[in-house]
PDB file of C-alpha atoms in Angstrom:
ATOM      1  CA  MET A   1      54.488 136.245 131.115  1.00 51.00           C
ATOM      2  CA  TYR A   2      57.003 136.978 128.686  1.00 60.00           C
ATOM      3  CA  PRO A   3      59.923 136.450 130.800  1.00 60.00           C
ATOM      4  CA  ARG A   4      59.008 133.096 131.314  1.00 62.00           C
ATOM      5  CA  LEU A   5      58.581 132.615 127.743  1.00 56.00           C
ATOM      6  CA  THR A   6      61.915 134.210 126.974  1.00 63.00           C
ATOM      7  CA  SER A   7      63.823 132.241 129.308  1.00 57.00           C
ATOM      8  CA  SER A   8      61.794 128.700 128.314  1.00 58.00           C
ATOM      9  CA  LEU A   9      63.011 129.662 124.657  1.00 60.00           C
ATOM     10  CA  LEU A  10      66.530 130.384 125.569  1.00 58.00           C
ATOM     11  CA  ILE A  11      66.630 127.070 127.685  1.00 64.00           C
ATOM     12  CA  VAL A  12      65.682 125.315 124.499  1.00 58.00           C
ATOM     13  CA  VAL A  13      67.861 127.070 122.407  1.00 56.00           C
ATOM     14  CA  CYS A  14      70.813 126.518 124.384  1.00 53.00           C
ATOM     15  CA  ALA A  15      69.787 122.684 124.873  1.00 52.00           C
ATOM     16  CA  MET A  16      69.658 122.619 121.180  1.00 56.00           C
ATOM     17  CA  ALA A  17      73.042 124.218 120.445  1.00 52.00           C
ATOM     18  CA  ALA A  18      74.652 121.467 123.369  1.00 49.00           C
ATOM     19  CA  CYS A  19      73.204 118.563 121.206  1.00 46.00           C
ATOM     20  CA  THR A  20      74.577 119.679 117.878  1.00 44.00           C
ATOM     21  CA  ARG A  21      77.923 120.190 119.384  1.00 44.00           C
ATOM     22  CA  GLY A  22      78.396 116.684 120.297  1.00 48.00           C
ATOM     23  CA  ASP A  23      80.378 114.136 118.601  1.00 46.00           C
ATOM     24  CA  SER A  24      78.555 111.609 116.221  1.00 45.00           C
ATOM     25  CA  LEU A  25      80.077 108.320 115.811  1.00 42.00           C
ATOM     26  CA  GLU A  26      81.640 108.977 112.419  1.00 43.00           C
ATOM     27  CA  ASP A  27      83.457 112.120 113.762  1.00 46.00           C
ATOM     28  CA  ILE A  28      84.760 110.160 116.608  1.00 41.00           C
ATOM     29  CA  ALA A  29      86.076 107.761 113.910  1.00 41.00           C
ATOM     30  CA  GLU A  30      87.975 110.487 111.998  1.00 44.00           C
ATOM     31  CA  GLN A  31      89.414 111.993 114.900  1.00 44.00           C
ATOM     32  CA  GLU A  32      90.940 108.609 115.713  1.00 44.00           C
ATOM     33  CA  LEU A  33      91.930 108.227 112.171  1.00 44.00           C
ATOM     34  CA  GLU A  34      93.957 111.603 112.918  1.00 42.00           C
ATOM     35  CA  ARG A  35      95.330 110.861 115.836  1.00 40.00           C
ATOM     36  CA  SER A  36      97.082 107.657 114.442  1.00 44.00           C
ATOM     37  CA  GLY A  37      97.942 109.572 111.478  1.00 46.00           C
ATOM     38  CA  PRO A  38      97.149 109.703 107.799  1.00 51.00           C
ATOM     39  CA  GLY A  39      99.724 106.546 107.292  1.00 63.00           C
ATOM     40  CA  GLY A  40      98.346 104.299 109.845  1.00 71.00           C
ATOM     41  CA  ASN A  41      99.916 102.309 112.851  1.00 74.00           C
ATOM     42  CA  ASP A  42     103.024 100.922 111.997  1.00 74.00           C
ATOM     43  CA  ALA A  43     103.546  98.633 115.214  1.00 77.00           C
ATOM     44  CA  ALA A  44     103.389  95.300 113.297  1.00 84.00           C
ATOM     45  CA  LEU A  45     105.678  96.097 110.425  1.00 89.00           C
ATOM     46  CA  GLY A  46     109.016  95.194 112.817  1.00 88.00           C
ATOM     47  CA  ARG A  47     107.417  92.038 113.392  1.00 90.00           C
ATOM     48  CA  VAL A  48     105.843  91.448 109.792  1.00 91.00           C
ATOM     49  CA  ARG A  49     109.876  91.863 108.945  1.00 91.00           C
ATOM     50  CA  ALA A  50     110.972  89.396 111.463  1.00 90.00           C
ATOM     51  CA  ALA A  51     108.525  86.550 110.175  1.00 91.00           C
ATOM     52  CA  ALA A  52     109.602  87.404 106.554  1.00 90.00           C
ATOM     53  CA  ARG A  53     112.977  86.691 107.655  1.00 90.00           C
ATOM     54  CA  CYS A  54     112.211  83.259 109.517  1.00 90.00           C
ATOM     55  CA  MET A  55     110.316  81.973 106.830  1.00 90.00           C
ATOM     56  CA  ALA A  56     113.524  82.197 104.622  1.00 88.00           C
ATOM     57  CA  ASN A  57     115.626  79.927 106.604  1.00 88.00           C
ATOM     58  CA  PRO A  58     115.442  76.184 106.134  1.00 87.00           C
ATOM     59  CA  ASP A  59     114.792  75.755 109.836  1.00 86.00           C
ATOM     60  CA  ARG A  60     111.549  77.153 110.652  1.00 88.00           C
ATOM     61  CA  ASN A  61     110.583  75.286 114.020  1.00 89.00           C
ATOM     62  CA  ILE A  62     107.820  77.007 115.844  1.00 90.00           C
ATOM     63  CA  ASN A  63     110.026  77.810 119.104  1.00 90.00           C
ATOM     64  CA  TYR A  64     112.516  79.627 116.677  1.00 90.00           C
ATOM     65  CA  VAL A  65     110.033  81.703 114.931  1.00 90.00           C
ATOM     66  CA  ALA A  66     108.052  82.689 118.243  1.00 89.00           C
ATOM     67  CA  ALA A  67     111.707  83.955 119.782  1.00 90.00           C
ATOM     68  CA  GLU A  68     112.437  85.664 116.489  1.00 90.00           C
ATOM     69  CA  MET A  69     109.319  87.439 116.800  1.00 89.00           C
ATOM     70  CA  GLU A  70     109.591  88.264 120.099  1.00 88.00           C
ATOM     71  CA  GLY A  71     106.393  86.576 121.116  1.00 86.00           C
ATOM     72  CA  VAL A  72     104.889  83.741 123.730  1.00 88.00           C
ATOM     73  CA  ILE A  73     102.805  81.041 122.162  1.00 88.00           C
ATOM     74  CA  LYS A  74      99.230  81.679 124.118  1.00 91.00           C
ATOM     75  CA  ALA A  75      97.433  78.572 122.690  1.00 90.00           C
ATOM     76  CA  ARG A  76      98.802  75.929 120.741  1.00 90.00           C
ATOM     77  CA  THR A  77      97.306  73.112 118.673  1.00 91.00           C
ATOM     78  CA  LYS A  78      99.395  70.185 116.519  1.00 89.00           C
ATOM     79  CA  SER A  79      98.651  72.530 113.085  1.00 92.00           C
ATOM     80  CA  GLN A  80      98.449  75.887 114.732  1.00 92.00           C
ATOM     81  CA  ALA A  81     100.008  78.496 117.551  1.00 91.00           C
ATOM     82  CA  LEU A  82      98.702  81.841 118.734  1.00 92.00           C
ATOM     83  CA  ILE A  83     100.357  84.887 120.140  1.00 91.00           C
ATOM     84  CA  TYR A  84      98.840  87.862 121.195  1.00 90.00           C
ATOM     85  CA  TYR A  85     100.465  91.432 120.569  1.00 90.00           C
ATOM     86  CA  ASP A  86      99.341  95.084 121.798  1.00 86.00           C
ATOM     87  CA  GLY A  87      96.746  95.610 118.808  1.00 84.00           C
ATOM     88  CA  TYR A  88      97.149  92.646 117.076  1.00 90.00           C
ATOM     89  CA  ARG A  89      97.356  88.734 117.142  1.00 92.00           C
ATOM     90  CA  VAL A  90      99.401  86.399 114.972  1.00 93.00           C
ATOM     91  CA  THR A  91      98.530  82.592 114.015  1.00 94.00           C
ATOM     92  CA  PHE A  92     101.134  80.236 112.873  1.00 93.00           C
ATOM     93  CA  ILE A  93     100.426  77.516 110.618  1.00 93.00           C
ATOM     94  CA  THR A  94     102.633  74.970 111.920  1.00 90.00           C
ATOM     95  CA  PRO A  95     102.126  71.234 110.119  1.00 90.00           C
ATOM     96  CA  GLY A  96     104.795  68.858 111.620  1.00 85.00           C
ATOM     97  CA  GLY A  97     106.202  71.941 113.962  1.00 85.00           C
ATOM     98  CA  GLN A  98     107.596  73.733 110.857  1.00 89.00           C
ATOM     99  CA  VAL A  99     105.650  77.145 110.411  1.00 91.00           C
ATOM    100  CA  THR A 100     104.774  77.473 107.045  1.00 91.00           C
ATOM    101  CA  GLN A 101     102.616  80.571 107.102  1.00 94.00           C
ATOM    102  CA  VAL A 102     102.167  83.594 109.482  1.00 94.00           C
ATOM    103  CA  THR A 103      99.273  85.343 109.616  1.00 95.00           C
ATOM    104  CA  PHE A 104      98.560  89.016 111.308  1.00 94.00           C
ATOM    105  CA  ASP A 105      94.915  89.666 112.188  1.00 93.00           C
ATOM    106  CA  LEU A 106      95.488  93.524 112.829  1.00 91.00           C
ATOM    107  CA  VAL A 107      92.792  94.587 115.128  1.00 88.00           C
ATOM    108  CA  GLU A 108      93.870  98.105 115.930  1.00 86.00           C
ATOM    109  CA  ALA A 109      97.585  98.180 114.804  1.00 84.00           C
ATOM    110  CA  LYS A 110      96.671  98.563 111.002  1.00 87.00           C
ATOM    111  CA  PRO A 111      99.478 100.066 109.014  1.00 88.00           C
ATOM    112  CA  SER A 112      98.632 101.560 105.494  1.00 87.00           C
ATOM    113  CA  LEU A 113      99.283 100.176 102.287  1.00 87.00           C
ATOM    114  CA  GLN A 114     101.721 103.153 101.849  1.00 88.00           C
ATOM    115  CA  GLN A 115     103.630 101.879 105.306  1.00 89.00           C
ATOM    116  CA  MET A 116     103.677  98.392 103.521  1.00 89.00           C
ATOM    117  CA  THR A 117     105.148  99.640 100.571  1.00 89.00           C
ATOM    118  CA  ALA A 118     107.699 101.539 102.192  1.00 89.00           C
ATOM    119  CA  ALA A 119     108.854  98.860 104.065  1.00 88.00           C
ATOM    120  CA  PHE A 120     108.802  96.040 101.484  1.00 89.00           C
ATOM    121  CA  GLY A 121     109.182  97.613  98.343  1.00 89.00           C
ATOM    122  CA  PRO A 122     106.793  97.697  95.050  1.00 89.00           C
ATOM    123  CA  ALA A 123     103.797  95.573  95.259  1.00 89.00           C
ATOM    124  CA  SER A 124     101.773  93.670  92.897  1.00 89.00           C
ATOM    125  CA  GLU A 125      97.896  94.233  93.057  1.00 86.00           C
ATOM    126  CA  VAL A 126      95.934  90.681  93.128  1.00 89.00           C
ATOM    127  CA  ALA A 127      92.498  89.813  93.889  1.00 85.00           C
ATOM    128  CA  LYS A 128      92.752  89.826  98.071  1.00 87.00           C
ATOM    129  CA  GLY A 129      95.019  92.988  98.285  1.00 88.00           C
ATOM    130  CA  TRP A 130      98.505  93.623  97.505  1.00 90.00           C
ATOM    131  CA  LEU A 131     101.109  90.980  97.362  1.00 92.00           C
ATOM    132  CA  TYR A 132     105.094  92.036  97.902  1.00 92.00           C
ATOM    133  CA  GLY A 133     107.625  89.972  97.023  1.00 91.00           C
ATOM    134  CA  GLN A 134     110.918  89.480  99.010  1.00 86.00           C
ATOM    135  CA  THR A 135     114.263  87.434  98.205  1.00 85.00           C
ATOM    136  CA  SER A 136     116.695  86.065 100.981  1.00 84.00           C
ATOM    137  CA  GLY A 137     120.278  86.907  99.881  1.00 81.00           C
ATOM    138  CA  SER A 138     121.545  83.748 101.953  1.00 80.00           C
ATOM    139  CA  THR A 139     119.264  81.048 101.087  1.00 82.00           C
ATOM    140  CA  GLY A 140     117.633  82.663  97.898  1.00 82.00           C
ATOM    141  CA  ALA A 141     114.071  81.619  99.241  1.00 86.00           C
ATOM    142  CA  ARG A 142     111.481  83.871  98.004  1.00 91.00           C
ATOM    143  CA  ILE A 143     108.872  85.316 100.740  1.00 91.00           C
ATOM    144  CA  HIS A 144     105.460  86.367  99.760  1.00 94.00           C
ATOM    145  CA  ILE A 145     103.749  89.125 102.016  1.00 94.00           C
ATOM    146  CA  LEU A 146      99.908  89.540 101.265  1.00 94.00           C
ATOM    147  CA  ALA A 147      98.598  92.606 102.702  1.00 92.00           C
ATOM    148  CA  GLU A 148      94.563  92.457 102.907  1.00 92.00           C
ATOM    149  CA  PRO A 149      92.826  96.089 102.707  1.00 90.00           C
ATOM    150  CA  VAL A 150      90.286  96.889 105.018  1.00 87.00           C
ATOM    151  CA  SER A 151      88.011  97.866 102.088  1.00 80.00           C
ATOM    152  CA  MET A 152      88.164  96.959  98.324  1.00 77.00           C
ATOM    153  CA  PRO A 153      89.462  98.216  96.017  1.00 72.00           C
ATOM    154  CA  ALA A 154      92.938  98.587  97.423  1.00 65.00           C
ATOM    155  CA  GLU A 155      93.946 102.194  97.721  1.00 71.00           C
ATOM    156  CA  GLY A 156      97.543 103.665  98.615  1.00 67.00           C
ATOM    157  CA  ASN A 157      96.513 105.203 101.660  1.00 75.00           C
ATOM    158  CA  GLY A 158      94.131 102.478 102.550  1.00 83.00           C
ATOM    159  CA  LEU A 159      94.606 100.440 105.963  1.00 88.00           C
ATOM    160  CA  VAL A 160      95.382  96.755 106.138  1.00 90.00           C
ATOM    161  CA  ARG A 161      93.461  94.141 107.913  1.00 91.00           C
ATOM    162  CA  ARG A 162      95.426  91.014 107.660  1.00 93.00           C
ATOM    163  CA  ILE A 163      99.170  90.208 106.328  1.00 94.00           C
ATOM    164  CA  ILE A 164      99.999  87.130 105.431  1.00 95.00           C
ATOM    165  CA  VAL A 165     103.572  85.854 105.390  1.00 94.00           C
ATOM    166  CA  ARG A 166     104.499  82.558 103.574  1.00 92.00           C
ATOM    167  CA  ARG A 167     107.011  80.961 101.727  1.00 86.00           C
ATOM    168  CA  ALA A 168     106.807  81.005  98.058  1.00 83.00           C
ATOM    169  CA  ARG A 169     106.825  77.849  95.898  1.00 75.00           C
ATOM    170  CA  GLY A 170     109.803  76.926  94.063  1.00 61.00           C
ATOM    171  CA  ARG A 171     112.985  78.898  93.988  1.00 50.00           C
TER     172      ARG A 171
END
């Protein structure tokens, strides 16, 4: 009788130990964050720079912007166009064939606000996130880059869920 009880208890203890060693969803999310690094994933920042350069040009037709961003337009209406990349998608607002705004919806490739600051300089905090300003040396055009964080309030090491690039009004 005792050997059976001992073996049953041993099996129950081993089963409980195995259950507690499994990863919870929070642990898996933390491991994914550690794998991508504390700085986030900066895969989209090169194309954000390209979008900012394109928005500074006087002729911002949709084909030019798509070519500069090395993308293929997957869907298009009279006022919008859509490009898919690995980990994010980009939407152009295109009234009259001219690109007026480029929106990056970041699904997996989420950079951190620190990476955004390193790439685009100091930012000012606004209601929706952090606003970066760029000025073109050749045309004098001002470009605004709005980084919307995953969670508010925006912290320096927080991740970005959406980036909006548009030309600022005036010169």
